[in-house]
mmCIF file of C-alpha atoms in Angstrom:
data_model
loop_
_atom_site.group_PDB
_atom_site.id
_atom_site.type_symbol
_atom_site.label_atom_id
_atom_site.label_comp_id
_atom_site.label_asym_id
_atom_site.label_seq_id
_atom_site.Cartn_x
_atom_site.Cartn_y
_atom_site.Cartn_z
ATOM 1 C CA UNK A 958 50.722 110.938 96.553
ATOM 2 C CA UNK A 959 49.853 114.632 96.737
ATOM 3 C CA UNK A 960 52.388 116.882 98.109
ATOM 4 C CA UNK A 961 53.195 117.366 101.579
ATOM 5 C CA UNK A 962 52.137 119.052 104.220
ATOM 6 C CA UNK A 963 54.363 120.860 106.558
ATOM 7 C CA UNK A 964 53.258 118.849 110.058
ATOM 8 C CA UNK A 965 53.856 115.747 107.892
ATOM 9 C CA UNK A 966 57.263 116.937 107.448
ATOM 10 C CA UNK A 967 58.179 117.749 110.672
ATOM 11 C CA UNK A 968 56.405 114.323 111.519
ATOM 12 C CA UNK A 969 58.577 112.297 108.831
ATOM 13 C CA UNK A 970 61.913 114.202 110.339
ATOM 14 C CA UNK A 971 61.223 113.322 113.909
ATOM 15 C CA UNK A 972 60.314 109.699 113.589
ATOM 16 C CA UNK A 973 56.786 109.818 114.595
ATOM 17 C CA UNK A 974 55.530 108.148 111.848
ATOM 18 C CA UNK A 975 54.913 104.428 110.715
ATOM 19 C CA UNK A 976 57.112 102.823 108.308
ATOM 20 C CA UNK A 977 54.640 102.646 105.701
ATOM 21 C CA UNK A 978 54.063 105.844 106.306
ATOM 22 C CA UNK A 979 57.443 107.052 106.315
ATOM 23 C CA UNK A 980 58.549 104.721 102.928
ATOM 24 C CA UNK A 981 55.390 106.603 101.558
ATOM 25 C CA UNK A 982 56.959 109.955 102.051
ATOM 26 C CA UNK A 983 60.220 109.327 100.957
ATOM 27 C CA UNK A 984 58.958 107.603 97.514
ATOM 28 C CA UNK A 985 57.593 111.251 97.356
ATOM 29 C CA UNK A 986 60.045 113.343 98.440
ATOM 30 C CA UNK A 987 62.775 111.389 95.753
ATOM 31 C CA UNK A 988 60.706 112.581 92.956
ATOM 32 C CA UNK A 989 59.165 115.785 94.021
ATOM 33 C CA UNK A 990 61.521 118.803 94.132
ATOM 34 C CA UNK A 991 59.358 121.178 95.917
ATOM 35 C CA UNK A 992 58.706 119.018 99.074
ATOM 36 C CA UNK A 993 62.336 117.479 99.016
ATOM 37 C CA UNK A 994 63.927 121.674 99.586
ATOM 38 C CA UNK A 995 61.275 121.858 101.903
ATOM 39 C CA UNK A 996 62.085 118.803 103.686
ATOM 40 C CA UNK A 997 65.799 119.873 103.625
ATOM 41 C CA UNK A 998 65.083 123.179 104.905
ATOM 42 C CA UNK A 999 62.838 121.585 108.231
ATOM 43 C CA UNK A 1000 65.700 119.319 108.567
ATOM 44 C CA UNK A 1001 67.981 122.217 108.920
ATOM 45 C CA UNK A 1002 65.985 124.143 111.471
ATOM 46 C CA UNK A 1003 65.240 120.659 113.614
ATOM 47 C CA UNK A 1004 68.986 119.818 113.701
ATOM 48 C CA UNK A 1005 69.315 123.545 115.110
ATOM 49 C CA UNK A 1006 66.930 123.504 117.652
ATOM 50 C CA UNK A 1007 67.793 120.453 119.052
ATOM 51 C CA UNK A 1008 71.271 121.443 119.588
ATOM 52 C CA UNK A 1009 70.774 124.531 121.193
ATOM 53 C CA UNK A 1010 73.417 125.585 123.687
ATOM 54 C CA UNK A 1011 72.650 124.404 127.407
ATOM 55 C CA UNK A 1012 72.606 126.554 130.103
ATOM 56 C CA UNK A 1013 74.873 124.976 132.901
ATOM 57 C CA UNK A 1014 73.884 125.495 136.836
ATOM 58 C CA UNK A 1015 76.111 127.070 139.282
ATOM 59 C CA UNK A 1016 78.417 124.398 140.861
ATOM 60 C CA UNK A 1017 76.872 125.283 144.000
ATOM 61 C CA UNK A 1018 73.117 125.487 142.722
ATOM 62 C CA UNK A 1019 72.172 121.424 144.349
ATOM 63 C CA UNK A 1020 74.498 122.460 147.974
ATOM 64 C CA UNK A 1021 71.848 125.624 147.901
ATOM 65 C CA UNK A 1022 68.452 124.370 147.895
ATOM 66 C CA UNK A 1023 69.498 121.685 150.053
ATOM 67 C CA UNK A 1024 70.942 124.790 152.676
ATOM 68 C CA UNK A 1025 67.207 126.400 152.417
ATOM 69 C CA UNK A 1026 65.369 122.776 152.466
ATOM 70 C CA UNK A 1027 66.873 121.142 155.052
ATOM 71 C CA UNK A 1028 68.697 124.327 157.417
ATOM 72 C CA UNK A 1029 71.574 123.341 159.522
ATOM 73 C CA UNK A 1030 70.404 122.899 163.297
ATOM 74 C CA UNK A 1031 72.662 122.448 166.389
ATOM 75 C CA UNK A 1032 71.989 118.957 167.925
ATOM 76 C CA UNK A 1033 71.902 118.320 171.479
ATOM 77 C CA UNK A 1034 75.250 116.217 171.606
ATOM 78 C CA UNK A 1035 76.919 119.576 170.552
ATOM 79 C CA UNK A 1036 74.982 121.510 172.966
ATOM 80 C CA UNK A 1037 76.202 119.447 175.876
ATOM 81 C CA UNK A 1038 79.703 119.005 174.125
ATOM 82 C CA UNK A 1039 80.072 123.382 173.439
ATOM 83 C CA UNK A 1040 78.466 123.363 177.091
ATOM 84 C CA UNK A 1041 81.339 121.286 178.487
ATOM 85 C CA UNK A 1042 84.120 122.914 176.920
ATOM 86 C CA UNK A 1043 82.553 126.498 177.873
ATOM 87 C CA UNK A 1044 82.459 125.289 181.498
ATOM 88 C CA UNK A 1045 86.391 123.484 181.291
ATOM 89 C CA UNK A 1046 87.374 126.657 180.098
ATOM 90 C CA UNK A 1047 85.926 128.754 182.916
ATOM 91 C CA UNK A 1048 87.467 126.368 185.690
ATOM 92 C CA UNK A 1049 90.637 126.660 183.952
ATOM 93 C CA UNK A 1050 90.254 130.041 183.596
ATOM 94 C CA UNK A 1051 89.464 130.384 187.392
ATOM 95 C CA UNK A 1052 92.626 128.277 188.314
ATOM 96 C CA UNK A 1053 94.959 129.872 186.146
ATOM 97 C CA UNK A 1054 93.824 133.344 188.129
ATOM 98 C CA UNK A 1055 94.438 131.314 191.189
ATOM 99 C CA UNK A 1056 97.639 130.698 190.224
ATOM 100 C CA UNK A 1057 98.528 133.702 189.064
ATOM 101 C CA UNK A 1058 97.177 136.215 191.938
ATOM 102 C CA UNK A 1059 98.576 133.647 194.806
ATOM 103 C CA UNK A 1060 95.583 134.143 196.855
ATOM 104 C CA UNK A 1061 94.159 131.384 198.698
ATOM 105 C CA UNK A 1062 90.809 129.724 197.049
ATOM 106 C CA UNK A 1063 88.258 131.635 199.358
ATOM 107 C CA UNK A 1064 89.928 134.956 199.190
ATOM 108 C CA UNK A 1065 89.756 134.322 195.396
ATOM 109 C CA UNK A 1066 86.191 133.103 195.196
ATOM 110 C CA UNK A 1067 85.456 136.266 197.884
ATOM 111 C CA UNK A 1068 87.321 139.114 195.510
ATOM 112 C CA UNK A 1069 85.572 136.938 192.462
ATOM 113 C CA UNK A 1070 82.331 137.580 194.059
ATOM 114 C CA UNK A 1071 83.023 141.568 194.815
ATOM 115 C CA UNK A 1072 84.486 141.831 191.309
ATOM 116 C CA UNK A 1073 80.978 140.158 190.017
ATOM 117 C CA UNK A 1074 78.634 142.405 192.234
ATOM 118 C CA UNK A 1075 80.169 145.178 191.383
ATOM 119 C CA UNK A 1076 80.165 144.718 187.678
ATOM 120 C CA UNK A 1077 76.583 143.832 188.605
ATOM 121 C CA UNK A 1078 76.081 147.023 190.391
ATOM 122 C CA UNK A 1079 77.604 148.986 187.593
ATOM 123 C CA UNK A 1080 75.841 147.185 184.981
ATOM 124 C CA UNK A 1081 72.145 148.011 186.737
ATOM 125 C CA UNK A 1082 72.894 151.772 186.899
ATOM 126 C CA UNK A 1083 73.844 151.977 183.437
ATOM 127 C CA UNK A 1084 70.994 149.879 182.505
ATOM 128 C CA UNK A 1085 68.509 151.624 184.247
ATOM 129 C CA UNK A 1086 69.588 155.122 182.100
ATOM 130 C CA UNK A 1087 69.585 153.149 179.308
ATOM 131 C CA UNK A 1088 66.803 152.001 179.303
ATOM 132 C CA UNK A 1089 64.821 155.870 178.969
ATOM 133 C CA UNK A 1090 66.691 155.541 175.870
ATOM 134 C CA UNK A 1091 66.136 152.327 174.799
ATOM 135 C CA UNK A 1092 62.055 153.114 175.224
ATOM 136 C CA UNK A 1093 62.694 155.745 173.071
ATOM 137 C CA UNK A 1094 64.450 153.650 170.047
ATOM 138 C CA UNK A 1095 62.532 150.471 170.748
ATOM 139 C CA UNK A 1096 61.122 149.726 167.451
ATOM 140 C CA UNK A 1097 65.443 150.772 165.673
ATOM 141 C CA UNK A 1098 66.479 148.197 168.157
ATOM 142 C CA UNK A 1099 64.026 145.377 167.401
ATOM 143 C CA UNK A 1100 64.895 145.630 163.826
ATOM 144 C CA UNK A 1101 68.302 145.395 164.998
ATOM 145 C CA UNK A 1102 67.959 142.331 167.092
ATOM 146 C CA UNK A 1103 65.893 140.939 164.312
ATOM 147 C CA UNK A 1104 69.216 141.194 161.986
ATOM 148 C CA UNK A 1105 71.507 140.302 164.476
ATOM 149 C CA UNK A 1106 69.458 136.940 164.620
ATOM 150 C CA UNK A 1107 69.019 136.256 161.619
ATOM 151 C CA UNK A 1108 73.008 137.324 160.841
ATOM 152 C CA UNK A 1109 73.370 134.482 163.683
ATOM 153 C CA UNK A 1110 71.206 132.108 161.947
ATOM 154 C CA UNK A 1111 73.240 132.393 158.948
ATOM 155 C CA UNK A 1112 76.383 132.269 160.836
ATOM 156 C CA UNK A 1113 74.938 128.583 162.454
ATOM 157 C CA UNK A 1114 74.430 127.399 158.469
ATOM 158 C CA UNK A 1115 77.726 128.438 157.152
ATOM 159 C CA UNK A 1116 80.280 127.383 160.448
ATOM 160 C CA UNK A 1117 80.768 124.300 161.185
ATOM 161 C CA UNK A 1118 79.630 122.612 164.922
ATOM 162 C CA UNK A 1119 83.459 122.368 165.649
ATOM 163 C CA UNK A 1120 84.640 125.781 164.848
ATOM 164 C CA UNK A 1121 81.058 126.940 166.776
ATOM 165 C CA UNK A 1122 82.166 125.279 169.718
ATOM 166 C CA UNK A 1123 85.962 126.419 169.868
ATOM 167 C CA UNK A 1124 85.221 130.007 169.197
ATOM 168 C CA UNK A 1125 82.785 129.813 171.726
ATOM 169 C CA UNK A 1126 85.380 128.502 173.891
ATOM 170 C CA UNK A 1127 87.857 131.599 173.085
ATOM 171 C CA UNK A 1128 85.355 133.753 174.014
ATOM 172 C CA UNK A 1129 84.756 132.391 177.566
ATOM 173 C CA UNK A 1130 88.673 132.574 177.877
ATOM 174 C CA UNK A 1131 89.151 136.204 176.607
ATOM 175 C CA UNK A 1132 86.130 136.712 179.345
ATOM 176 C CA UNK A 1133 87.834 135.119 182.142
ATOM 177 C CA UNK A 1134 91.126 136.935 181.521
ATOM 178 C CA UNK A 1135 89.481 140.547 180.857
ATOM 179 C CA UNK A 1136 87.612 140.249 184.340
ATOM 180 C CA UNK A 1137 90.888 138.573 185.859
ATOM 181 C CA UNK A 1138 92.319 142.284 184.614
ATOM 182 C CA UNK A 1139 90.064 144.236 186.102
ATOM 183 C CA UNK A 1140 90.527 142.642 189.479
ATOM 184 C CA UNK A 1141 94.236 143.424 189.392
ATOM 185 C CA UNK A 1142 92.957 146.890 188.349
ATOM 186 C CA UNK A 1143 90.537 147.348 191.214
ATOM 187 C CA UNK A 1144 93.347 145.771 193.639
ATOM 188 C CA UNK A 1145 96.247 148.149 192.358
ATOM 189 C CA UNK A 1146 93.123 150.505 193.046
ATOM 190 C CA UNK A 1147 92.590 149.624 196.713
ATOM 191 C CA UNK A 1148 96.393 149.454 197.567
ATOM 192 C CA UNK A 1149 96.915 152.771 196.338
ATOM 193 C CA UNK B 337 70.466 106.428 137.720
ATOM 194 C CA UNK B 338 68.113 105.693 140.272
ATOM 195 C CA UNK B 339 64.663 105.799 138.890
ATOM 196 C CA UNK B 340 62.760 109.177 140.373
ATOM 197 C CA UNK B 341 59.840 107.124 141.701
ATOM 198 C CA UNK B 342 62.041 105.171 144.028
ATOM 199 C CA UNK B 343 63.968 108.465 144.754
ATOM 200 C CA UNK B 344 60.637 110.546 145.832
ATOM 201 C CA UNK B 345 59.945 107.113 148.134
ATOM 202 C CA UNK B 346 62.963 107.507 149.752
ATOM 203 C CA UNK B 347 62.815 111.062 150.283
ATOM 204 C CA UNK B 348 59.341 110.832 152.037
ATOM 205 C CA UNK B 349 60.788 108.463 154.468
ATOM 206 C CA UNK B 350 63.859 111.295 154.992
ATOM 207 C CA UNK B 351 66.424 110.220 152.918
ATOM 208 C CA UNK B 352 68.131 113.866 152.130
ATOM 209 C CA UNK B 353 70.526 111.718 149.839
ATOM 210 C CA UNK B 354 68.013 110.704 147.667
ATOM 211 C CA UNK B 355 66.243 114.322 146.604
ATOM 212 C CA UNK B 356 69.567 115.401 146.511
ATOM 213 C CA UNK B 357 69.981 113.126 143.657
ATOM 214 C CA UNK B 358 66.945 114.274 142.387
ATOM 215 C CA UNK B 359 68.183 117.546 142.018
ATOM 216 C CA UNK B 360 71.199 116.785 140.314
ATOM 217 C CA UNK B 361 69.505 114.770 138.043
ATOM 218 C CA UNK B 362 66.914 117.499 137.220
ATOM 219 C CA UNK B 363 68.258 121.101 137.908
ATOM 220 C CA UNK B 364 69.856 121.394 134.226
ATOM 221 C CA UNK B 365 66.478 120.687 132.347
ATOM 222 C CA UNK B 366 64.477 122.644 134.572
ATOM 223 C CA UNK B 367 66.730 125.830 134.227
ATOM 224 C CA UNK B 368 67.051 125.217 130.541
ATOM 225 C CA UNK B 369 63.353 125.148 130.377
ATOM 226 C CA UNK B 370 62.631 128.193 132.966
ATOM 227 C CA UNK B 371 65.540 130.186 131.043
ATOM 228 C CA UNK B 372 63.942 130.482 128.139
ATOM 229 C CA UNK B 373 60.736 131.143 129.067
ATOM 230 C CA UNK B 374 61.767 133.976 131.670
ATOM 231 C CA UNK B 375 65.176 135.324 129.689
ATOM 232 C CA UNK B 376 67.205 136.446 132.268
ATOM 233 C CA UNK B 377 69.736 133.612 133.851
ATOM 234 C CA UNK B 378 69.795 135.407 137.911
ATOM 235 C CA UNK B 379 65.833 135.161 137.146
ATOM 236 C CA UNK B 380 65.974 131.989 135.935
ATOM 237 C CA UNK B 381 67.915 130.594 138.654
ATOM 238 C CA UNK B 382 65.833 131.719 141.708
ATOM 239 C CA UNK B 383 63.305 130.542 140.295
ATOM 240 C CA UNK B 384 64.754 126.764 139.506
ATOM 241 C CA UNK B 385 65.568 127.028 143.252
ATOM 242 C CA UNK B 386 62.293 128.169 144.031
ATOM 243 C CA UNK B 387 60.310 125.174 142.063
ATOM 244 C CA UNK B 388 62.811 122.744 143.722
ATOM 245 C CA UNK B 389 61.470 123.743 147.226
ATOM 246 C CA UNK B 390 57.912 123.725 146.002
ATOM 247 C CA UNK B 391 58.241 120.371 144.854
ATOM 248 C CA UNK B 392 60.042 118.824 147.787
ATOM 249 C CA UNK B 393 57.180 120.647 150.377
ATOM 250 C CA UNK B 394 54.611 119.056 147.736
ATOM 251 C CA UNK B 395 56.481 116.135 147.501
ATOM 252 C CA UNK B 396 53.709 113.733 149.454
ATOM 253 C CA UNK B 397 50.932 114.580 146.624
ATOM 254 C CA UNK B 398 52.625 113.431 143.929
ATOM 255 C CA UNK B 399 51.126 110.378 142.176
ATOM 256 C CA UNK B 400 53.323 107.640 141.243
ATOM 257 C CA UNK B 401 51.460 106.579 138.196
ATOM 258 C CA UNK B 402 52.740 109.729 136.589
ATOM 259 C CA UNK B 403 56.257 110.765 135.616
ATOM 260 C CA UNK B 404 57.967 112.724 138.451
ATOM 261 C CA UNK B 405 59.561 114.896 135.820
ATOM 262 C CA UNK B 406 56.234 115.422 133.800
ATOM 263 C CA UNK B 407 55.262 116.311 137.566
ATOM 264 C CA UNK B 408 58.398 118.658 138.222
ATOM 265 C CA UNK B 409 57.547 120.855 134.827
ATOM 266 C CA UNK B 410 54.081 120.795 135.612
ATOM 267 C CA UNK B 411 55.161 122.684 138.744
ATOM 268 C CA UNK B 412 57.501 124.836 137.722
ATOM 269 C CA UNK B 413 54.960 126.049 134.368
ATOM 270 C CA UNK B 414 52.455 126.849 137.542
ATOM 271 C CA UNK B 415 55.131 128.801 138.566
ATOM 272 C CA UNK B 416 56.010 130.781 135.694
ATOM 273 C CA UNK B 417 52.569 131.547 135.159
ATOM 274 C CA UNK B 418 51.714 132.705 138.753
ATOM 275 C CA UNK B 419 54.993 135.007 138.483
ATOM 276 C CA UNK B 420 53.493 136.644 135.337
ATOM 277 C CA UNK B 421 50.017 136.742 136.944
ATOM 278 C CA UNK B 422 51.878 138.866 139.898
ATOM 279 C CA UNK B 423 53.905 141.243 138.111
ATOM 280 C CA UNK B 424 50.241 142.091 135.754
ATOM 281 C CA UNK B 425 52.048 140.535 132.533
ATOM 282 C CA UNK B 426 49.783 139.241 130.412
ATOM 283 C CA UNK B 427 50.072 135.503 131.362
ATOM 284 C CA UNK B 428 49.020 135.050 127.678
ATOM 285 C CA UNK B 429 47.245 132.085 129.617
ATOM 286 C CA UNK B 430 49.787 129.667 128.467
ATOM 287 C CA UNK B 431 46.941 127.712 130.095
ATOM 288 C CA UNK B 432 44.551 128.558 128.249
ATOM 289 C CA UNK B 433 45.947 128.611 124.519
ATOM 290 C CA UNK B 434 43.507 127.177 122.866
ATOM 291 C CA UNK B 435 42.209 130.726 122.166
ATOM 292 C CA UNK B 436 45.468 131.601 120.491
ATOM 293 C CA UNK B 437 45.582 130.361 117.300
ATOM 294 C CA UNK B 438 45.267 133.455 115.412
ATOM 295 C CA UNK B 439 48.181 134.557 112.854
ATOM 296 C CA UNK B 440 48.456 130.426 112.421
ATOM 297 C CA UNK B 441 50.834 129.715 109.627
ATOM 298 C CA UNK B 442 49.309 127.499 107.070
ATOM 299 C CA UNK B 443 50.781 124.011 106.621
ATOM 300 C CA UNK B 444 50.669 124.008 103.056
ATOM 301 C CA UNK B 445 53.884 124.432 101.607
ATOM 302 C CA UNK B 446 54.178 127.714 99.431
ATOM 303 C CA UNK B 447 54.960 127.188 95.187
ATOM 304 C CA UNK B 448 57.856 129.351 95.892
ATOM 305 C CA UNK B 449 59.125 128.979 99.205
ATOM 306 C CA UNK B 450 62.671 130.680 99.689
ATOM 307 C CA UNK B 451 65.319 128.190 101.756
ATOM 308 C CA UNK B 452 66.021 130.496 104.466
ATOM 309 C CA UNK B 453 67.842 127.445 106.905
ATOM 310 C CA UNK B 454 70.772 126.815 104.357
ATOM 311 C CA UNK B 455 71.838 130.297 104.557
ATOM 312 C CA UNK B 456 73.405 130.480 108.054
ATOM 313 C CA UNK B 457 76.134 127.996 109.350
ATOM 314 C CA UNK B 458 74.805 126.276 112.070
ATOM 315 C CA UNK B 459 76.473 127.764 114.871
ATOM 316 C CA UNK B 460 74.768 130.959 113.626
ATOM 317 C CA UNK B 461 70.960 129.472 113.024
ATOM 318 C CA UNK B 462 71.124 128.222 116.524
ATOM 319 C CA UNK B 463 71.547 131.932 117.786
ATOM 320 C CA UNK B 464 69.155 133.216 115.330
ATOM 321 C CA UNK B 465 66.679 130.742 116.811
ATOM 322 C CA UNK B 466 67.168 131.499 119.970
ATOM 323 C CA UNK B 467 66.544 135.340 119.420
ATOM 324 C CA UNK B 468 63.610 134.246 117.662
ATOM 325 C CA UNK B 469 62.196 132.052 120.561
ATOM 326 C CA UNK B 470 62.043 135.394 122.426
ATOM 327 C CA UNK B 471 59.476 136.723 119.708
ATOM 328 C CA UNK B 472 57.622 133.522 120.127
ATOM 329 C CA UNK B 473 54.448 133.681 122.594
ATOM 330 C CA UNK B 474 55.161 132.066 125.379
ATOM 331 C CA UNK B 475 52.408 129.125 124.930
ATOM 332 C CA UNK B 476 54.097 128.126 122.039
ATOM 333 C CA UNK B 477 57.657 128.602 123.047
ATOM 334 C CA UNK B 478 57.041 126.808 126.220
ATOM 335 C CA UNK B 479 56.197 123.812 123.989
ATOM 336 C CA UNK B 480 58.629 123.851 121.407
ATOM 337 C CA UNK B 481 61.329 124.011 124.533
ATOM 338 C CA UNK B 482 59.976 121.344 125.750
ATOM 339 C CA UNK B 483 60.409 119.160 122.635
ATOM 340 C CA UNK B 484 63.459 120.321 121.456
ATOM 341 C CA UNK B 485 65.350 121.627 124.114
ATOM 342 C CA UNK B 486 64.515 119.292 127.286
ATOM 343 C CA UNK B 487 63.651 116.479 124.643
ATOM 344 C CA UNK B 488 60.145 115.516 125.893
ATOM 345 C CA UNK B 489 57.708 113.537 123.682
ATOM 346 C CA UNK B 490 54.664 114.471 122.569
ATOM 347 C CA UNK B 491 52.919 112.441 125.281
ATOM 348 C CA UNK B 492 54.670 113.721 128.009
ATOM 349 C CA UNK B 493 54.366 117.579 126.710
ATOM 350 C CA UNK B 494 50.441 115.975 126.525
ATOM 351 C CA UNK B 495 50.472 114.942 130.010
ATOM 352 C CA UNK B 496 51.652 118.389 131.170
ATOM 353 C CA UNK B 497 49.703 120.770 129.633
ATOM 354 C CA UNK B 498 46.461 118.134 129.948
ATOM 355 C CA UNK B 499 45.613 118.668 125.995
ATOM 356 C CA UNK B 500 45.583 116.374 123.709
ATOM 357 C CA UNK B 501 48.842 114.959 122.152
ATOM 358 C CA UNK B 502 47.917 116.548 118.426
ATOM 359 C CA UNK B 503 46.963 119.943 119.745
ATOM 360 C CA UNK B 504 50.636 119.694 121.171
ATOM 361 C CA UNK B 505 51.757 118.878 117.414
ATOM 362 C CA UNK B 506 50.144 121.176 115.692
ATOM 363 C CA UNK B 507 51.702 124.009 118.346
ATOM 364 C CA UNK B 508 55.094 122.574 117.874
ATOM 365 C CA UNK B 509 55.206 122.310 114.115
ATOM 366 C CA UNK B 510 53.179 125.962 114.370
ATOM 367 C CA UNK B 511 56.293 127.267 116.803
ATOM 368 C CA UNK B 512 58.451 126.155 114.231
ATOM 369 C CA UNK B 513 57.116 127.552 111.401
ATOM 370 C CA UNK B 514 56.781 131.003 113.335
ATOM 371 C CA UNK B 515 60.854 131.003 114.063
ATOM 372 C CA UNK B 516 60.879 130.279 110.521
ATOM 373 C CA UNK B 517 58.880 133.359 109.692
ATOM 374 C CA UNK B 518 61.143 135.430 111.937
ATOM 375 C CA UNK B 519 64.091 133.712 110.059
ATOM 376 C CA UNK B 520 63.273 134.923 106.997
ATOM 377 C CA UNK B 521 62.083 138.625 108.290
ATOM 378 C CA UNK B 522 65.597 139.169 109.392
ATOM 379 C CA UNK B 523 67.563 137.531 106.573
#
């Protein structure tokens, strides 16, 4: 047999040859000294490259495609379920003021309703100036809506349903009781 | 494991589990192949997510008569390519490498040929290789990382590419014998 070639080597090292083939080769490579320090030195460089370090993936790398593939949407049960609490919390809200100011339940709902309509009132003025400026900065605001929204959107992925629902809860308390305060403001007001 | 065929079936009919699966069986091979062929791991990593979401939104054209992983690399080699294509690299048509076989080492083994392996310890050949598989183009080290370093055969590296198996060969043993070359420039 003539000497090698260097694809047979590489063949011979990584099995892809016949067994007659490959008995051929090594009757050849046992009494040639040329092809046998070239075999060695393929050998080498196979073993090398075929143990070349791994590069390992984040532990999080599977928890993030998933997050962009399939996004994390609100169902309807939860809807209704953050709806229900929201609207618990404003009765209780409303009958803990009830309690608290000693009023009967129309003069509450009666001062609840001035309170409201003149927030309202208040609220419509200021718009109305505001919005000469807001005309002005239209386009700064969209963007800032825009990443507001999409801050919200990536809120929605990363807190859970529960902890959605109870801080939207807090925030209908902390409502109640702020406007609860400015009645007893606009009361101490009117007495005075 | 589950095998990927039955996995893609059950991920078309919304079973989250099952791709899920498919990327944890996956995501290592593909990052080890797209690391090496882009060199930078942030890179590398976007990308792997990237070729992930391609492949799930492509999901209902793949063929079951073909490996889903021969499939997957198929995908993410697109990718690569595209990427290069954008940013005006030359894409060095790692499609198209037939054209590229100039500076081919010879297979004939040299009267004199120096050992050039034997001098490092292992530990240290396997880093000069892999500073050496940056020198490679990236035709040919796209193939020799996908028979060495992923562990593909010849026939799926075939099936991939759509060349035949001993064109494949002849560009692994030729990627070899290139490192060599660089090798034995540095020693």
């Amino acid at each position: 047999m003539n000497c090698l070639r260097i694809d047979q080597i590489y063949l011979f090292l990584e099995g892809e040859l016949s067994p007659k083939e490959y008995r051929s080769i090594e009757d050849h490579i046992s009494s040639c000294e040329k092809c046998q320090k070239a075999v060695e030195e393929r050998k080498l460089l196979v073993e090398a490259s075929q143990s070349l370090p791994v590069w390992e993936t984040p532990q999080d790398f599977t928890q993030c495609v998933l997050a962009r593939i399939f996004p994390k949407r609100i169902s309807l049960r939860d809807w209704v379920v953050t709806a229900s609490i929201g609207l618990s919390s404003a009765v209780l809200a409303f009958f803990m003021v009830y309690l608290i100011s000693g009023q009967t339940l129309a003069d509450l709902f009666i001062n609840l309703n001035r309170t409201a309509l003149s927030l309202f009132q208040n609220v419509v003025v200021v718009l109305v100036k505001a919005a000469k400026l807001i005309s002005v900065g239209i386009q700064l605001i969209l963007k800032i809506v825009s990443l507001i929204l999409s801050g919200f959107a990536g809120l929605t992925t990363i807190l859970s349903s529960e902890l959605q629902i109870g801080l939207i809860a807090l925030s209908v308390i902390i409502t109640a009781l702020l406007l609860f305060g400015a009645k007893r403001k606009l009361l101490a007001g009117e007495k005075a | 494991m589950e095998e990927d065929r039955e996995l893609v079936k059950r991920t078309l009919q919304g079973d989250k589990q099952a791709f899920e699966m498919i990327l944890n069986k996956h995501q290592q091979p593909l990052l080890n192949y797209i690391g090496r062929m882009v060199g930078n791991r942030e890179l590398a990593l976007d990308f792997t997510q990237e070729v992930f979401i391609k492949t799930y939104t492509s999901l209902s054209t793949y063929q079951p008569q073909f490996k889903f992983r021969t499939w997957l690399f198929k995908i993410a080699s697109n990718y690569i390519i595209d990427f290069w294509r954008k940013k005006k690299i030359d894409a060095f048509s790692i499609d198209q490498a037939g054209k590229r076989d100039d500076n081919r080492p010879s297979f004939e083994i040299p009267s004199e040929e120096p050992s050039i392996c034997a001098q490092f310890e292992l530990n240290e050949l396997r880093g000069k290789i892999e500073k050496a598989l940056d020198k490679l183009p990236p035709h040919l080290r796209e193939l020799f990382v996908w028979r060495h370093i992923n562990e593909f055969s010849y026939d799926e590296i075939a099936e991939i590419k759509e060349i035949p198996v001993g064109t494949v060969k002849n560009r692994v043993f030729q990627s070899k014998e290139l490192i060599r070359q660089f090798l034995e420039g540095q020693k």
